């Protein structure tokens, strides 16, 4: 009788774990036959199983006579899957435990065969068991929303499968004060507000200065006021020795285009007593016309001999300015 056991694993060579040949047994550590040989029961015993012992075990039995002639041969295969209980999981807290916020409790076992299932519960004195949708039994997470102070306490996560379980816990302390993020945001907001205020003040000052500077500048391209031309002609002198008005032999010509608004127009008037200028004698032999002085008038030559000085008397416009 010859008995041989082999282990077949995916991606590995065929491995012989036990052999019984001609009354001698050889095997790997932790491997033996259940019954002493010779026996019709050639079952295999594996001690201190590990996950690496999983695979396909094939048993091969040959029977020979005393002459070494093979009489029979038989082979069977058994599949062995070594289960692994969950390793102690690790618990964690994701988020800031503050009143009104949301946090997530995490739980994960690194080794488990088959994959572990997870269960969260709250320890006494406020015992509570959680279920879906707050609990994710596959990923091991527990979502707590809208935190409040009474939700503080010890939360226990238990990982389990067919062959065992393990657990871990996390302490949740819900705070009521503002978090560091809120404080930092308030400080940054204050600094930004002060910076904007300072910028507005500087902008206002620059704008006020820019408006004051044009008021102090003298415009170089300003045009001088238009000088009104006086018509040429003979002057008349009143009998009191002053030049009261100016007349012209030709009619005053109006300037081209409508008068400008605000322009001054001289006012022409004649004295009630006007003396004509003396006429010079003609050289062509014609008789000079006698000069008929106005009643009570004085000639200009007489006024000159008397020492009279012609004076321009300014006239006043309707606007009250002197012309």
PDB file of C-alpha atoms in Angstrom, residues 51-275:
ATOM      1  CA  UNK A  51      -4.642  30.847   6.133  1.00  0.00           C
ATOM      2  CA  UNK A  52      -1.744  29.754   3.924  1.00  0.00           C
ATOM      3  CA  UNK A  53      -2.896  26.139   4.375  1.00  0.00           C
ATOM      4  CA  UNK A  54      -5.928  26.758   2.187  1.00  0.00           C
ATOM      5  CA  UNK A  55      -6.027  24.968  -1.177  1.00  0.00           C
ATOM      6  CA  UNK A  56      -6.887  21.680  -2.936  1.00  0.00           C
ATOM      7  CA  UNK A  57      -5.687  18.459  -1.271  1.00  0.00           C
ATOM      8  CA  UNK A  58      -5.434  15.384  -3.439  1.00  0.00           C
ATOM      9  CA  UNK A  59      -5.086  11.849  -2.052  1.00  0.00           C
ATOM     10  CA  UNK A  60      -3.518   9.141  -4.227  1.00  0.00           C
ATOM     11  CA  UNK A  61      -3.596   5.405  -3.179  1.00  0.00           C
ATOM     12  CA  UNK A  62      -1.772   2.576  -4.998  1.00  0.00           C
ATOM     13  CA  UNK A  63      -2.065  -1.121  -4.119  1.00  0.00           C
ATOM     14  CA  UNK A  64       0.566  -3.629  -5.272  1.00  0.00           C
ATOM     15  CA  UNK A  65       1.060  -7.338  -4.696  1.00  0.00           C
ATOM     16  CA  UNK A  66       4.178  -8.931  -3.322  1.00  0.00           C
ATOM     17  CA  UNK A  67       5.705  -9.130  -6.747  1.00  0.00           C
ATOM     18  CA  UNK A  68       5.287  -5.309  -7.144  1.00  0.00           C
ATOM     19  CA  UNK A  69       2.529  -5.631  -9.669  1.00  0.00           C
ATOM     20  CA  UNK A  70       0.051  -2.783  -9.455  1.00  0.00           C
ATOM     21  CA  UNK A  71      -3.369  -4.066  -8.557  1.00  0.00           C
ATOM     22  CA  UNK A  72      -5.385  -0.828  -8.120  1.00  0.00           C
ATOM     23  CA  UNK A  73      -5.148   2.956  -8.099  1.00  0.00           C
ATOM     24  CA  UNK A  74      -7.496   5.580  -6.636  1.00  0.00           C
ATOM     25  CA  UNK A  75      -7.344   9.441  -6.344  1.00  0.00           C
ATOM     26  CA  UNK A  76      -9.633  11.952  -4.664  1.00  0.00           C
ATOM     27  CA  UNK A  77      -9.449  15.755  -4.198  1.00  0.00           C
ATOM     28  CA  UNK A  78     -10.755  17.838  -1.287  1.00  0.00           C
ATOM     29  CA  UNK A  79     -11.017  21.655  -1.147  1.00  0.00           C
ATOM     30  CA  UNK A  80      -9.918  23.291   2.100  1.00  0.00           C
ATOM     31  CA  UNK A  81     -10.643  26.951   2.935  1.00  0.00           C
ATOM     32  CA  UNK A  82      -9.199  28.139   6.192  1.00  0.00           C
ATOM     33  CA  UNK A  83     -11.427  30.778   7.855  1.00  0.00           C
ATOM     34  CA  UNK A  84      -9.808  33.703   9.646  1.00  0.00           C
ATOM     35  CA  UNK A  85     -11.536  35.598  12.460  1.00  0.00           C
ATOM     36  CA  UNK A  86     -11.470  39.401  12.211  1.00  0.00           C
ATOM     37  CA  UNK A  87      -8.325  41.062  13.449  1.00  0.00           C
ATOM     38  CA  UNK A  88      -8.842  43.763  16.092  1.00  0.00           C
ATOM     39  CA  UNK A  89     -10.330  46.704  14.152  1.00  0.00           C
ATOM     40  CA  UNK A  90      -9.171  50.314  14.325  1.00  0.00           C
ATOM     41  CA  UNK A  91     -11.707  53.046  15.145  1.00  0.00           C
ATOM     42  CA  UNK A  92     -11.525  56.672  14.055  1.00  0.00           C
ATOM     43  CA  UNK A  93     -13.428  59.956  13.997  1.00  0.00           C
ATOM     44  CA  UNK A  94     -13.815  62.026  10.834  1.00  0.00           C
ATOM     45  CA  UNK A  95     -14.981  65.625  11.286  1.00  0.00           C
ATOM     46  CA  UNK A  96     -15.132  68.210  14.075  1.00  0.00           C
ATOM     47  CA  UNK A  97     -17.481  67.157  16.916  1.00  0.00           C
ATOM     48  CA  UNK A  98     -19.231  70.499  17.447  1.00  0.00           C
ATOM     49  CA  UNK A  99     -22.885  71.259  18.082  1.00  0.00           C
ATOM     50  CA  UNK A 100     -24.834  71.341  14.824  1.00  0.00           C
ATOM     51  CA  UNK A 101     -22.149  69.643  12.678  1.00  0.00           C
ATOM     52  CA  UNK A 102     -21.897  66.132  11.208  1.00  0.00           C
ATOM     53  CA  UNK A 103     -19.238  63.495  11.933  1.00  0.00           C
ATOM     54  CA  UNK A 104     -18.477  59.953  10.761  1.00  0.00           C
ATOM     55  CA  UNK A 105     -17.173  57.132  12.960  1.00  0.00           C
ATOM     56  CA  UNK A 106     -15.015  54.656  11.033  1.00  0.00           C
ATOM     57  CA  UNK A 107     -14.151  51.027  11.837  1.00  0.00           C
ATOM     58  CA  UNK A 108     -11.994  48.643   9.786  1.00  0.00           C
ATOM     59  CA  UNK A 109     -10.442  45.214  10.351  1.00  0.00           C
ATOM     60  CA  UNK A 110      -7.324  44.524   8.273  1.00  0.00           C
ATOM     61  CA  UNK A 111      -7.668  40.719   8.228  1.00  0.00           C
ATOM     62  CA  UNK A 112     -10.837  38.652   8.094  1.00  0.00           C
ATOM     63  CA  UNK A 113     -11.964  35.610   6.107  1.00  0.00           C
ATOM     64  CA  UNK A 114     -14.689  35.820   5.103  1.00  0.00           C
ATOM     65  CA  UNK A 115     -15.027  39.621   5.147  1.00  0.00           C
ATOM     66  CA  UNK A 116     -16.192  40.915   8.475  1.00  0.00           C
ATOM     67  CA  UNK A 117     -19.527  42.577   9.171  1.00  0.00           C
ATOM     68  CA  UNK A 118     -19.614  45.634  11.429  1.00  0.00           C
ATOM     69  CA  UNK A 119     -21.986  46.752  14.144  1.00  0.00           C
ATOM     70  CA  UNK A 120     -21.960  50.070  16.043  1.00  0.00           C
ATOM     71  CA  UNK A 121     -23.543  50.640  19.430  1.00  0.00           C
ATOM     72  CA  UNK A 122     -23.391  53.210  22.172  1.00  0.00           C
ATOM     73  CA  UNK A 123     -22.136  52.140  25.576  1.00  0.00           C
ATOM     74  CA  UNK A 124     -24.243  52.576  28.757  1.00  0.00           C
ATOM     75  CA  UNK A 125     -25.596  54.546  30.505  1.00  0.00           C
ATOM     76  CA  UNK A 126     -27.178  55.830  27.244  1.00  0.00           C
ATOM     77  CA  UNK A 127     -27.070  52.485  25.421  1.00  0.00           C
ATOM     78  CA  UNK A 128     -28.123  52.569  21.768  1.00  0.00           C
ATOM     79  CA  UNK A 129     -27.810  50.235  18.767  1.00  0.00           C
ATOM     80  CA  UNK A 130     -27.518  51.734  15.279  1.00  0.00           C
ATOM     81  CA  UNK A 131     -28.905  50.421  11.997  1.00  0.00           C
ATOM     82  CA  UNK A 132     -29.001  51.494   8.367  1.00  0.00           C
ATOM     83  CA  UNK A 133     -28.998  54.053   6.842  1.00  0.00           C
ATOM     84  CA  UNK A 134     -26.837  55.659   9.548  1.00  0.00           C
ATOM     85  CA  UNK A 135     -24.833  52.418   9.762  1.00  0.00           C
ATOM     86  CA  UNK A 136     -22.874  50.941   6.840  1.00  0.00           C
ATOM     87  CA  UNK A 137     -22.357  47.308   7.938  1.00  0.00           C
ATOM     88  CA  UNK A 138     -20.030  46.541   4.982  1.00  0.00           C
ATOM     89  CA  UNK A 139     -17.667  49.512   5.264  1.00  0.00           C
ATOM     90  CA  UNK A 140     -18.010  49.875   9.021  1.00  0.00           C
ATOM     91  CA  UNK A 141     -18.947  53.593   9.085  1.00  0.00           C
ATOM     92  CA  UNK A 142     -21.508  55.325  11.292  1.00  0.00           C
ATOM     93  CA  UNK A 143     -22.836  58.779  10.305  1.00  0.00           C
ATOM     94  CA  UNK A 144     -23.984  61.129  13.057  1.00  0.00           C
ATOM     95  CA  UNK A 145     -25.756  64.302  11.920  1.00  0.00           C
ATOM     96  CA  UNK A 146     -26.755  67.526  13.690  1.00  0.00           C
ATOM     97  CA  UNK A 147     -24.701  66.803  16.770  1.00  0.00           C
ATOM     98  CA  UNK A 148     -25.893  67.870  20.198  1.00  0.00           C
ATOM     99  CA  UNK A 149     -24.333  67.721  23.661  1.00  0.00           C
ATOM    100  CA  UNK A 150     -26.377  64.655  24.786  1.00  0.00           C
ATOM    101  CA  UNK A 151     -24.841  62.651  21.917  1.00  0.00           C
ATOM    102  CA  UNK A 152     -21.458  62.652  23.664  1.00  0.00           C
ATOM    103  CA  UNK A 153     -20.291  59.250  24.928  1.00  0.00           C
ATOM    104  CA  UNK A 154     -18.374  56.036  24.115  1.00  0.00           C
ATOM    105  CA  UNK A 155     -19.196  54.324  20.820  1.00  0.00           C
ATOM    106  CA  UNK A 156     -18.229  50.667  20.304  1.00  0.00           C
ATOM    107  CA  UNK A 157     -17.606  48.969  16.949  1.00  0.00           C
ATOM    108  CA  UNK A 158     -17.762  45.156  16.744  1.00  0.00           C
ATOM    109  CA  UNK A 159     -16.353  43.319  13.695  1.00  0.00           C
ATOM    110  CA  UNK A 160     -17.526  39.696  13.335  1.00  0.00           C
ATOM    111  CA  UNK A 161     -17.701  36.763  10.920  1.00  0.00           C
ATOM    112  CA  UNK A 162     -18.392  33.018  11.129  1.00  0.00           C
ATOM    113  CA  UNK A 163     -15.398  32.165  13.278  1.00  0.00           C
ATOM    114  CA  UNK A 164     -14.896  35.091  15.591  1.00  0.00           C
ATOM    115  CA  UNK A 165     -15.265  38.789  16.426  1.00  0.00           C
ATOM    116  CA  UNK A 166     -13.227  41.736  17.658  1.00  0.00           C
ATOM    117  CA  UNK A 167     -14.062  45.264  18.738  1.00  0.00           C
ATOM    118  CA  UNK A 168     -12.751  48.783  19.280  1.00  0.00           C
ATOM    119  CA  UNK A 169     -14.244  51.992  20.662  1.00  0.00           C
ATOM    120  CA  UNK A 170     -14.030  55.764  20.217  1.00  0.00           C
ATOM    121  CA  UNK A 171     -15.023  58.545  22.601  1.00  0.00           C
ATOM    122  CA  UNK A 172     -17.167  61.342  21.183  1.00  0.00           C
ATOM    123  CA  UNK A 173     -17.148  64.699  22.981  1.00  0.00           C
ATOM    124  CA  UNK A 174     -19.450  67.286  21.400  1.00  0.00           C
ATOM    125  CA  UNK A 175     -18.200  70.845  22.048  1.00  0.00           C
ATOM    126  CA  UNK A 176     -20.372  73.957  22.080  1.00  0.00           C
ATOM    127  CA  UNK A 177     -17.762  76.687  21.343  1.00  0.00           C
ATOM    128  CA  UNK A 178     -16.710  77.908  17.894  1.00  0.00           C
ATOM    129  CA  UNK A 179     -14.090  75.821  16.174  1.00  0.00           C
ATOM    130  CA  UNK A 180     -10.634  76.996  15.068  1.00  0.00           C
ATOM    131  CA  UNK A 181     -11.890  77.374  11.505  1.00  0.00           C
ATOM    132  CA  UNK A 182     -14.626  79.781  12.557  1.00  0.00           C
ATOM    133  CA  UNK A 183     -12.197  81.875  14.600  1.00  0.00           C
ATOM    134  CA  UNK A 184      -9.680  81.989  11.752  1.00  0.00           C
ATOM    135  CA  UNK A 185     -12.425  82.959   9.305  1.00  0.00           C
ATOM    136  CA  UNK A 186     -13.568  85.801  11.573  1.00  0.00           C
ATOM    137  CA  UNK A 187     -10.008  87.151  11.864  1.00  0.00           C
ATOM    138  CA  UNK A 188      -9.452  87.005   8.122  1.00  0.00           C
ATOM    139  CA  UNK A 189     -12.806  88.673   7.458  1.00  0.00           C
ATOM    140  CA  UNK A 190     -11.968  91.516   9.848  1.00  0.00           C
ATOM    141  CA  UNK A 191      -8.583  92.116   8.200  1.00  0.00           C
ATOM    142  CA  UNK A 192     -10.146  92.151   4.746  1.00  0.00           C
ATOM    143  CA  UNK A 193     -12.804  94.624   5.892  1.00  0.00           C
ATOM    144  CA  UNK A 194     -10.194  96.986   7.343  1.00  0.00           C
ATOM    145  CA  UNK A 195      -8.170  96.781   4.133  1.00  0.00           C
ATOM    146  CA  UNK A 196     -11.214  97.687   2.017  1.00  0.00           C
ATOM    147  CA  UNK A 197     -12.059 100.603   4.313  1.00  0.00           C
ATOM    148  CA  UNK A 198      -8.513 101.980   4.067  1.00  0.00           C
ATOM    149  CA  UNK A 199      -8.622 101.666   0.277  1.00  0.00           C
ATOM    150  CA  UNK A 200     -11.906 103.603   0.093  1.00  0.00           C
ATOM    151  CA  UNK A 201     -10.468 106.420   2.250  1.00  0.00           C
ATOM    152  CA  UNK A 202      -7.378 106.730   0.028  1.00  0.00           C
ATOM    153  CA  UNK A 203      -9.531 106.700  -3.105  1.00  0.00           C
ATOM    154  CA  UNK A 204     -11.741 109.469  -1.708  1.00  0.00           C
ATOM    155  CA  UNK A 205      -8.725 111.623  -0.804  1.00  0.00           C
ATOM    156  CA  UNK A 206      -7.160 111.225  -4.254  1.00  0.00           C
ATOM    157  CA  UNK A 207     -10.437 112.064  -5.950  1.00  0.00           C
ATOM    158  CA  UNK A 208     -10.894 115.222  -3.832  1.00  0.00           C
ATOM    159  CA  UNK A 209      -7.319 116.319  -4.636  1.00  0.00           C
ATOM    160  CA  UNK A 210      -7.884 115.701  -8.354  1.00  0.00           C
ATOM    161  CA  UNK A 211     -11.012 117.906  -8.283  1.00  0.00           C
ATOM    162  CA  UNK A 212      -9.196 120.751  -6.485  1.00  0.00           C
ATOM    163  CA  UNK A 213      -6.201 120.893  -8.859  1.00  0.00           C
ATOM    164  CA  UNK A 214      -8.144 121.962 -12.035  1.00  0.00           C
ATOM    165  CA  UNK A 215      -9.743 124.812 -10.065  1.00  0.00           C
ATOM    166  CA  UNK A 216      -6.283 126.272  -9.284  1.00  0.00           C
ATOM    167  CA  UNK A 217      -4.858 125.916 -12.817  1.00  0.00           C
ATOM    168  CA  UNK A 218      -4.809 128.889 -15.238  1.00  0.00           C
ATOM    169  CA  UNK A 219      -6.013 127.977 -18.657  1.00  0.00           C
ATOM    170  CA  UNK A 220      -3.437 129.026 -21.201  1.00  0.00           C
ATOM    171  CA  UNK A 221      -5.763 128.627 -24.161  1.00  0.00           C
ATOM    172  CA  UNK A 222      -8.406 131.060 -22.858  1.00  0.00           C
ATOM    173  CA  UNK A 223      -9.404 133.682 -25.457  1.00  0.00           C
ATOM    174  CA  UNK A 224      -9.308 137.400 -24.699  1.00  0.00           C
ATOM    175  CA  UNK A 225     -12.606 139.304 -24.716  1.00  0.00           C
ATOM    176  CA  UNK A 226     -13.581 140.786 -28.047  1.00  0.00           C
ATOM    177  CA  UNK A 227     -12.845 144.514 -28.451  1.00  0.00           C
ATOM    178  CA  UNK A 228     -15.685 146.473 -29.894  1.00  0.00           C
ATOM    179  CA  UNK A 229     -14.528 148.636 -32.821  1.00  0.00           C
ATOM    180  CA  UNK A 230     -15.451 152.289 -32.696  1.00  0.00           C
ATOM    181  CA  UNK A 231     -16.721 153.753 -35.954  1.00  0.00           C
ATOM    182  CA  UNK A 232     -14.650 156.388 -37.633  1.00  0.00           C
ATOM    183  CA  UNK A 233     -16.189 159.777 -38.274  1.00  0.00           C
ATOM    184  CA  UNK A 234     -16.305 163.354 -37.230  1.00  0.00           C
ATOM    185  CA  UNK A 235     -16.594 164.097 -33.555  1.00  0.00           C
ATOM    186  CA  UNK A 236     -19.065 166.558 -32.204  1.00  0.00           C
ATOM    187  CA  UNK A 237     -18.473 168.513 -29.094  1.00  0.00           C
ATOM    188  CA  UNK A 238     -21.166 169.853 -26.944  1.00  0.00           C
ATOM    189  CA  UNK A 239     -21.176 173.476 -26.053  1.00  0.00           C
ATOM    190  CA  UNK A 240     -20.207 172.696 -22.500  1.00  0.00           C
ATOM    191  CA  UNK A 241     -16.790 171.540 -23.725  1.00  0.00           C
ATOM    192  CA  UNK A 242     -17.197 167.697 -23.371  1.00  0.00           C
ATOM    193  CA  UNK A 243     -17.488 164.978 -25.975  1.00  0.00           C
ATOM    194  CA  UNK A 244     -20.855 163.434 -25.240  1.00  0.00           C
ATOM    195  CA  UNK A 245     -21.242 161.065 -28.164  1.00  0.00           C
ATOM    196  CA  UNK A 246     -19.622 159.862 -31.312  1.00  0.00           C
ATOM    197  CA  UNK A 247     -21.319 159.826 -34.654  1.00  0.00           C
ATOM    198  CA  UNK A 248     -20.191 158.531 -37.959  1.00  0.00           C
ATOM    199  CA  UNK A 249     -20.892 159.734 -41.425  1.00  0.00           C
ATOM    200  CA  UNK A 250     -21.472 156.193 -42.591  1.00  0.00           C
ATOM    201  CA  UNK A 251     -24.014 153.891 -41.009  1.00  0.00           C
ATOM    202  CA  UNK A 252     -22.807 151.424 -38.420  1.00  0.00           C
ATOM    203  CA  UNK A 253     -22.336 148.066 -39.969  1.00  0.00           C
ATOM    204  CA  UNK A 254     -23.572 145.130 -37.990  1.00  0.00           C
ATOM    205  CA  UNK A 255     -20.988 142.398 -37.446  1.00  0.00           C
ATOM    206  CA  UNK A 256     -21.406 139.177 -39.324  1.00  0.00           C
ATOM    207  CA  UNK A 257     -23.574 136.682 -37.510  1.00  0.00           C
ATOM    208  CA  UNK A 258     -25.802 137.112 -34.493  1.00  0.00           C
ATOM    209  CA  UNK A 259     -24.354 138.987 -31.527  1.00  0.00           C
ATOM    210  CA  UNK A 260     -22.789 136.915 -28.792  1.00  0.00           C
ATOM    211  CA  UNK A 261     -24.735 136.569 -25.605  1.00  0.00           C
ATOM    212  CA  UNK A 262     -23.544 139.024 -22.998  1.00  0.00           C
ATOM    213  CA  UNK A 263     -21.714 141.277 -25.551  1.00  0.00           C
ATOM    214  CA  UNK A 264     -21.816 144.988 -24.815  1.00  0.00           C
ATOM    215  CA  UNK A 265     -23.420 147.307 -27.362  1.00  0.00           C
ATOM    216  CA  UNK A 266     -22.424 150.953 -27.206  1.00  0.00           C
ATOM    217  CA  UNK A 267     -25.263 153.420 -26.852  1.00  0.00           C
ATOM    218  CA  UNK A 268     -25.071 156.350 -29.235  1.00  0.00           C
ATOM    219  CA  UNK A 269     -26.744 159.649 -28.452  1.00  0.00           C
ATOM    220  CA  UNK A 270     -26.490 163.213 -29.656  1.00  0.00           C
ATOM    221  CA  UNK A 271     -26.492 166.254 -27.485  1.00  0.00           C
ATOM    222  CA  UNK A 272     -29.410 168.540 -27.902  1.00  0.00           C
ATOM    223  CA  UNK A 273     -26.971 171.301 -28.790  1.00  0.00           C
ATOM    224  CA  UNK A 274     -24.519 170.237 -31.461  1.00  0.00           C
ATOM    225  CA  UNK A 275     -22.140 172.541 -33.225  1.00  0.00           C
TER     226      UNK A 275
END
